[in-house]
XYZ file of C-alpha atoms in Angstrom:
429
model
C 0.000 0.000 0.000
C 2.784 2.376 0.913
C 4.487 1.570 -2.387
C 1.277 2.390 -4.314
C 0.911 5.718 -2.493
C 4.529 6.544 -3.176
C 4.034 5.787 -6.878
C 0.877 7.934 -6.976
C 2.647 10.867 -5.247
C 5.558 10.548 -7.645
C 3.222 10.556 -10.647
C 1.371 13.589 -9.293
C 4.593 15.515 -8.730
C 5.777 14.544 -12.181
C 2.525 15.817 -13.698
C 2.757 19.108 -11.800
C 6.362 19.599 -12.863
C 5.530 18.760 -16.472
C 2.657 21.246 -16.448
C 4.804 23.958 -14.856
C 7.595 23.174 -17.276
C 5.221 23.420 -20.206
C 3.891 26.742 -18.936
C 7.427 27.963 -18.425
C 8.460 27.082 -21.962
C 5.233 28.576 -23.324
C 5.994 31.875 -21.532
C 9.550 31.655 -22.719
C 8.314 31.138 -26.258
C 5.875 34.043 -25.940
C 8.652 36.265 -24.595
C 10.950 35.236 -27.422
C 8.229 35.986 -29.954
C 7.546 39.348 -28.330
C 11.269 40.140 -28.308
C 11.498 39.228 -31.971
C 8.507 41.460 -32.711
C 10.052 44.376 -30.783
C 13.355 43.829 -32.549
C 11.579 43.990 -35.914
C 9.845 47.211 -34.920
C 13.117 48.737 -33.748
C 14.800 47.627 -36.951
C 12.107 49.321 -39.023
C 12.283 52.527 -36.949
C 16.058 52.647 -37.288
C 16.159 51.951 -41.023
C 16.585 55.581 -42.049
C 19.036 56.327 -39.224
C 21.177 53.340 -40.221
C 21.192 54.408 -43.846
C 22.263 57.930 -42.922
C 24.807 56.682 -40.375
C 26.206 54.264 -42.941
C 26.693 57.037 -45.465
C 28.417 59.157 -42.823
C 30.692 56.293 -41.771
C 31.659 55.713 -45.384
C 32.078 59.389 -46.157
C 34.226 60.095 -43.113
C 36.274 56.879 -43.055
C 39.915 57.988 -43.422
C 40.509 55.061 -45.816
C 37.640 55.888 -48.190
C 36.777 59.548 -47.613
C 37.151 61.745 -50.658
C 34.851 64.688 -49.929
C 36.124 67.877 -51.549
C 39.740 66.718 -51.616
C 40.785 69.088 -48.824
C 42.204 68.096 -45.470
C 40.335 69.525 -42.469
C 43.456 71.308 -41.273
C 44.718 72.425 -44.671
C 45.234 76.179 -45.121
C 42.947 77.641 -47.774
C 43.600 80.947 -49.480
C 40.432 82.872 -48.783
C 39.877 86.574 -48.370
C 39.592 87.206 -44.607
C 36.278 88.563 -43.374
C 34.182 88.255 -40.212
C 33.739 85.146 -38.062
C 30.788 82.960 -37.241
C 28.474 80.774 -39.264
C 29.111 82.479 -42.567
C 32.054 84.862 -42.168
C 35.187 85.458 -40.103
C 37.031 88.670 -39.292
C 40.629 89.157 -40.291
C 42.912 88.177 -37.407
C 46.472 89.368 -36.731
C 49.227 87.313 -38.338
C 50.266 85.814 -35.008
C 46.823 84.238 -34.570
C 46.752 82.453 -37.917
C 48.917 79.459 -36.913
C 47.138 76.127 -37.218
C 45.993 74.347 -34.077
C 47.325 70.826 -33.395
C 44.324 68.616 -34.055
C 43.218 65.039 -33.830
C 42.664 63.316 -37.210
C 39.975 65.435 -38.830
C 37.895 62.586 -40.237
C 37.731 60.749 -36.890
C 36.599 63.952 -35.168
C 33.985 64.534 -37.867
C 32.613 61.036 -37.246
C 32.238 61.712 -33.528
C 30.277 64.892 -34.223
C 28.202 63.291 -36.984
C 26.949 60.717 -34.463
C 26.347 63.311 -31.734
C 22.803 64.153 -30.628
C 23.783 67.711 -29.698
C 21.554 70.252 -31.455
C 22.726 73.901 -31.333
C 20.205 76.589 -30.468
C 18.426 78.520 -33.217
C 18.882 82.096 -32.004
C 22.191 83.381 -30.630
C 21.819 85.800 -27.720
C 25.501 85.947 -26.651
C 28.560 85.248 -28.764
C 32.208 86.126 -28.203
C 34.509 84.934 -30.982
C 37.317 87.254 -29.798
C 37.924 88.558 -33.335
C 37.744 92.226 -32.408
C 39.418 91.941 -29.002
C 42.764 93.648 -28.344
C 45.634 91.468 -27.109
C 46.536 92.213 -23.492
C 43.167 93.809 -22.682
C 40.355 92.489 -20.496
C 37.704 90.845 -22.760
C 35.136 93.523 -23.532
C 32.042 91.291 -23.423
C 32.684 89.998 -19.893
C 32.674 91.253 -16.304
C 35.279 90.209 -13.721
C 34.115 88.703 -10.426
C 37.485 87.513 -9.089
C 41.156 87.320 -10.081
C 42.383 88.650 -13.429
C 41.956 87.863 -17.117
C 43.150 89.169 -20.467
C 43.071 88.380 -24.175
C 46.069 86.497 -25.591
C 46.923 84.452 -28.687
C 47.010 80.736 -27.765
C 47.734 78.103 -30.412
C 46.516 80.388 -33.154
C 43.372 81.688 -31.470
C 42.555 84.781 -29.478
C 41.404 83.546 -26.103
C 40.767 84.532 -22.487
C 43.667 83.602 -20.199
C 44.514 84.420 -16.564
C 47.571 84.838 -14.367
C 49.195 81.589 -13.136
C 48.139 80.643 -9.631
C 45.132 82.981 -9.566
C 41.511 81.834 -9.410
C 39.585 83.693 -12.102
C 35.816 84.164 -12.250
C 34.094 85.943 -15.144
C 30.474 86.382 -16.241
C 29.028 87.444 -19.602
C 27.732 91.004 -19.817
C 23.943 90.890 -20.216
C 21.140 93.433 -19.921
C 19.718 91.445 -17.002
C 22.764 89.911 -15.338
C 20.699 87.630 -13.061
C 18.051 86.266 -15.390
C 18.880 85.709 -19.069
C 18.835 81.938 -19.683
C 15.596 80.682 -21.337
C 13.957 77.331 -20.609
C 15.708 75.873 -23.669
C 19.267 76.929 -24.466
C 22.685 75.722 -25.572
C 26.151 76.833 -24.479
C 29.294 76.145 -26.551
C 32.954 77.043 -25.971
C 36.478 76.012 -26.931
C 38.827 75.025 -24.081
C 42.589 74.497 -24.184
C 43.346 71.030 -22.793
C 46.471 68.974 -22.181
C 46.307 65.154 -22.391
C 48.891 64.569 -19.652
C 48.181 65.047 -15.936
C 48.685 68.560 -14.649
C 47.339 71.002 -12.137
C 44.426 72.695 -13.806
C 40.668 72.853 -13.583
C 37.809 74.558 -15.322
C 34.518 75.207 -13.572
C 31.134 76.366 -14.783
C 28.418 77.533 -12.420
C 24.713 78.025 -13.068
C 22.416 80.044 -10.784
C 18.677 80.515 -10.462
C 17.019 83.948 -10.672
C 17.605 84.553 -6.939
C 21.360 83.972 -7.314
C 21.331 80.537 -5.675
C 23.618 77.943 -7.278
C 21.776 75.137 -9.091
C 24.702 73.479 -10.910
C 28.492 73.207 -10.728
C 30.498 71.467 -13.451
C 34.196 70.799 -12.850
C 36.626 69.620 -15.497
C 40.141 68.900 -14.199
C 43.332 67.003 -15.057
C 44.946 66.792 -11.652
C 45.494 63.044 -12.213
C 43.668 62.194 -15.438
C 40.924 64.199 -17.055
C 37.828 64.007 -14.895
C 34.421 65.643 -15.397
C 32.159 65.914 -12.390
C 28.952 67.742 -11.603
C 26.533 68.368 -8.797
C 23.163 69.991 -9.281
C 19.906 70.795 -7.562
C 16.997 68.708 -8.819
C 13.496 70.119 -9.258
C 12.598 68.491 -5.927
C 15.441 70.326 -4.161
C 17.822 67.393 -3.756
C 21.571 67.671 -4.483
C 22.652 65.063 -7.035
C 26.218 64.223 -8.125
C 27.735 62.471 -11.128
C 31.013 62.120 -13.027
C 32.752 60.894 -16.184
C 36.351 60.179 -17.202
C 36.784 61.245 -20.846
C 39.814 60.183 -22.875
C 41.669 63.264 -24.152
C 43.317 62.210 -27.410
C 45.308 65.306 -28.293
C 46.658 68.485 -26.764
C 45.020 71.679 -27.921
C 41.547 73.067 -28.411
C 38.520 70.940 -27.528
C 34.873 71.872 -27.991
C 32.619 71.750 -24.921
C 28.856 71.966 -25.406
C 25.942 72.035 -22.964
C 22.236 71.820 -23.770
C 19.340 72.494 -21.411
C 15.755 71.585 -22.294
C 13.271 72.696 -19.620
C 14.814 70.465 -16.948
C 17.158 68.073 -18.792
C 20.830 69.051 -19.165
C 23.444 67.268 -21.308
C 27.211 67.806 -21.455
C 29.348 67.037 -24.544
C 33.081 67.102 -25.286
C 34.127 66.940 -28.957
C 30.666 65.654 -29.869
C 30.633 62.832 -27.299
C 27.972 63.029 -24.583
C 29.556 62.737 -21.141
C 26.712 63.793 -18.850
C 22.949 63.258 -19.069
C 21.062 64.977 -16.258
C 17.287 64.417 -16.391
C 15.785 66.637 -13.711
C 17.617 69.886 -12.937
C 16.281 73.171 -11.580
C 15.932 75.865 -14.258
C 19.114 77.996 -14.385
C 18.954 81.740 -15.020
C 22.613 82.851 -15.227
C 26.147 81.517 -15.698
C 29.705 82.029 -14.404
C 32.984 80.645 -15.754
C 36.007 79.981 -13.534
C 39.417 78.370 -13.949
C 42.473 77.860 -11.810
C 46.052 76.752 -12.643
C 47.291 75.162 -9.427
C 50.946 75.315 -8.352
C 51.724 77.956 -10.939
C 50.586 75.831 -13.894
C 49.651 77.615 -17.103
C 48.106 76.808 -20.464
C 44.372 77.087 -19.770
C 42.328 79.256 -22.122
C 38.731 79.892 -23.197
C 37.386 81.159 -26.543
C 34.485 81.017 -29.023
C 31.705 81.229 -26.426
C 28.129 81.092 -27.654
C 24.714 81.024 -25.943
C 21.658 80.311 -28.092
C 17.976 79.633 -27.527
C 16.920 76.001 -27.900
C 16.313 74.435 -31.280
C 13.017 73.944 -33.111
C 12.856 70.858 -35.382
C 14.196 71.639 -38.860
C 11.118 70.298 -40.642
C 8.759 72.460 -38.555
C 10.760 75.602 -39.313
C 11.017 74.769 -42.990
C 7.271 74.120 -43.323
C 6.281 77.341 -41.529
C 8.800 79.683 -43.178
C 9.769 77.940 -46.397
C 13.335 77.879 -45.056
C 15.333 77.367 -41.898
C 18.273 79.303 -40.496
C 21.166 77.492 -38.851
C 24.006 78.822 -36.712
C 25.354 75.324 -36.122
C 27.590 75.230 -39.210
C 30.840 77.073 -38.499
C 34.165 77.539 -40.256
C 37.857 78.065 -39.632
C 38.958 81.692 -39.406
C 38.843 83.396 -42.792
C 38.310 80.105 -44.659
C 35.646 77.836 -46.096
C 36.890 74.833 -44.061
C 33.919 73.444 -42.117
C 34.693 72.860 -38.431
C 34.195 69.264 -37.167
C 31.634 70.417 -34.581
C 29.359 71.398 -37.480
C 28.813 67.733 -38.355
C 25.988 67.235 -35.861
C 23.943 69.927 -37.614
C 24.944 68.682 -41.068
C 23.866 65.176 -40.026
C 20.434 66.552 -39.094
C 20.122 68.098 -42.545
C 21.156 64.825 -44.224
C 18.500 63.016 -42.176
C 15.857 65.622 -43.083
C 16.612 65.269 -46.794
C 16.774 61.467 -46.607
C 13.356 61.288 -44.947
C 11.897 63.837 -47.390
C 13.281 62.882 -50.834
C 11.352 65.640 -52.648
C 13.058 68.440 -50.695
C 15.451 70.711 -52.580
C 17.395 73.579 -50.999
C 19.328 76.657 -51.935
C 22.174 76.857 -49.396
C 22.767 80.564 -48.737
C 25.634 81.992 -46.694
C 25.242 85.384 -44.991
C 27.706 87.655 -43.175
C 27.550 90.740 -41.023
C 28.932 94.047 -42.299
C 32.361 93.874 -40.650
C 35.121 93.898 -43.278
C 34.780 94.724 -46.960
C 31.667 93.816 -48.907
C 33.777 92.187 -51.651
C 35.616 89.910 -49.215
C 32.403 88.966 -47.434
C 30.763 88.094 -50.742
C 33.688 85.925 -51.872
C 33.913 84.066 -48.583
C 30.153 83.482 -48.280
C 30.121 81.965 -51.774
C 33.010 79.629 -50.928
C 31.359 78.561 -47.673
C 27.987 77.886 -49.288
C 29.711 75.693 -51.856
C 31.648 73.874 -49.101
C 28.360 72.977 -47.381
C 26.851 71.694 -50.615
C 29.986 69.640 -51.297
C 29.814 68.121 -47.807
C 26.139 67.165 -48.166
C 26.820 65.591 -51.552
C 29.747 63.638 -50.043
C 27.296 62.305 -47.447
C 24.926 60.977 -50.077
C 22.554 63.862 -50.932
C 22.030 64.148 -54.695
C 23.716 67.231 -56.162
C 20.627 68.125 -58.190
C 18.748 68.761 -54.916
C 21.136 71.517 -53.830
C 22.304 74.923 -55.023
C 24.970 77.172 -53.446
C 24.434 80.924 -53.143
C 26.671 83.359 -51.257
C 24.756 86.452 -50.123
C 27.569 88.289 -48.329
C 26.378 91.168 -46.133
C 23.462 92.215 -48.353
C 20.541 90.726 -46.392
C 20.850 91.494 -42.652
C 18.082 90.298 -40.337
C 19.303 92.300 -37.326
C 21.175 95.496 -36.457
C 24.853 95.284 -37.438
C 25.586 97.982 -34.867
C 25.285 95.533 -31.937
C 27.105 92.330 -31.022
C 23.811 90.443 -30.834
C 22.737 91.735 -34.236
C 26.007 90.805 -35.927
C 25.790 87.306 -34.437
C 22.299 86.850 -35.920
C 23.431 88.106 -39.315
C 26.262 85.539 -39.506
C 24.156 82.600 -40.592
C 23.417 79.899 -43.153
C 19.905 79.654 -44.622
C 18.439 76.566 -46.272
C 15.735 77.973 -48.571
C 13.258 75.489 -50.019
C 13.250 75.263 -53.819
C 9.827 74.436 -55.281
């Protein structure tokens, strides 16, 4: 009898296990099917992005890239004019030396894959073109220490005395409340790949003057980026990243803020992604060379209001204006950091195959009209050539340099000149 019961119990347990096992494998099969379905959906959604990314990889691969036949760091004989998106002011001879750079194509690839989108409307820009060497930068106010304009690796830049903490703020009409709910900040920083005694800091404050964010970038051991910020709930949150610095010289730092989300980029690579930060209203820059170290510098600073999707702007206005495509001083060489914006335009044209554009370069009125016209024509053509190299059909594009003939703002102010230095993509019907 006991043997019979034991057999019955064993059979019952076996049946239960078989049933559970069958249910398990059914769920597993359902999950696998669901995963396959999701993968198919993702694959379909990413089809256009992969096509665009593939064309960028091919176009910027150092082994296959042909482009316009010009190296990114090659000197081009162009008439000097003003700086910015479509023109650059003539700089003194001592500032024309080329900057040591990482391989141009590799840097272009990093920017082409970046999700950084520059703001649409510049409300502060200091390219240093009209600054006098040895003087305090005219578009800034000093909070602590000392600062002056110097020529560093071929660029006019803000530097400070060794061993002195420097704090500067941009001159604004309302010094305590000028940052909108969507904005971008870009700047070029002088960095050294080897350990040293140097840090850069950026501070953001709310409208009452209370600090809501501190970003520190130092190379006391290896390069280290850290941040602490006040969340919308009032908590203090910290984070960090350890970027690899591949070459000594100028590196492009970019920050975007979108209502409450802040992102930090170095040379097109996103290092920080902060989802829930208190709205900032003002900004302060600080740096410090410890133990007498030197070499730190800051230049090409730009604040702009946050971006509206390209397609929306194009549909409402029949064109869109971009300030995200920039050039080397006095040349038609497109800077690597422009590739994020160019990638957006490639994507727009890939997704809308009927779109055709006239690419029109504009300058402010600084410099001669003849030089501005010549340079704007060369830069418009350079943009068209780049888009064609990335797979856009040449018959969908036309280049047109407009020089200084069509201002959209007052050339008598810094803000107006910054708005006038632009590239317009005008829809061709």
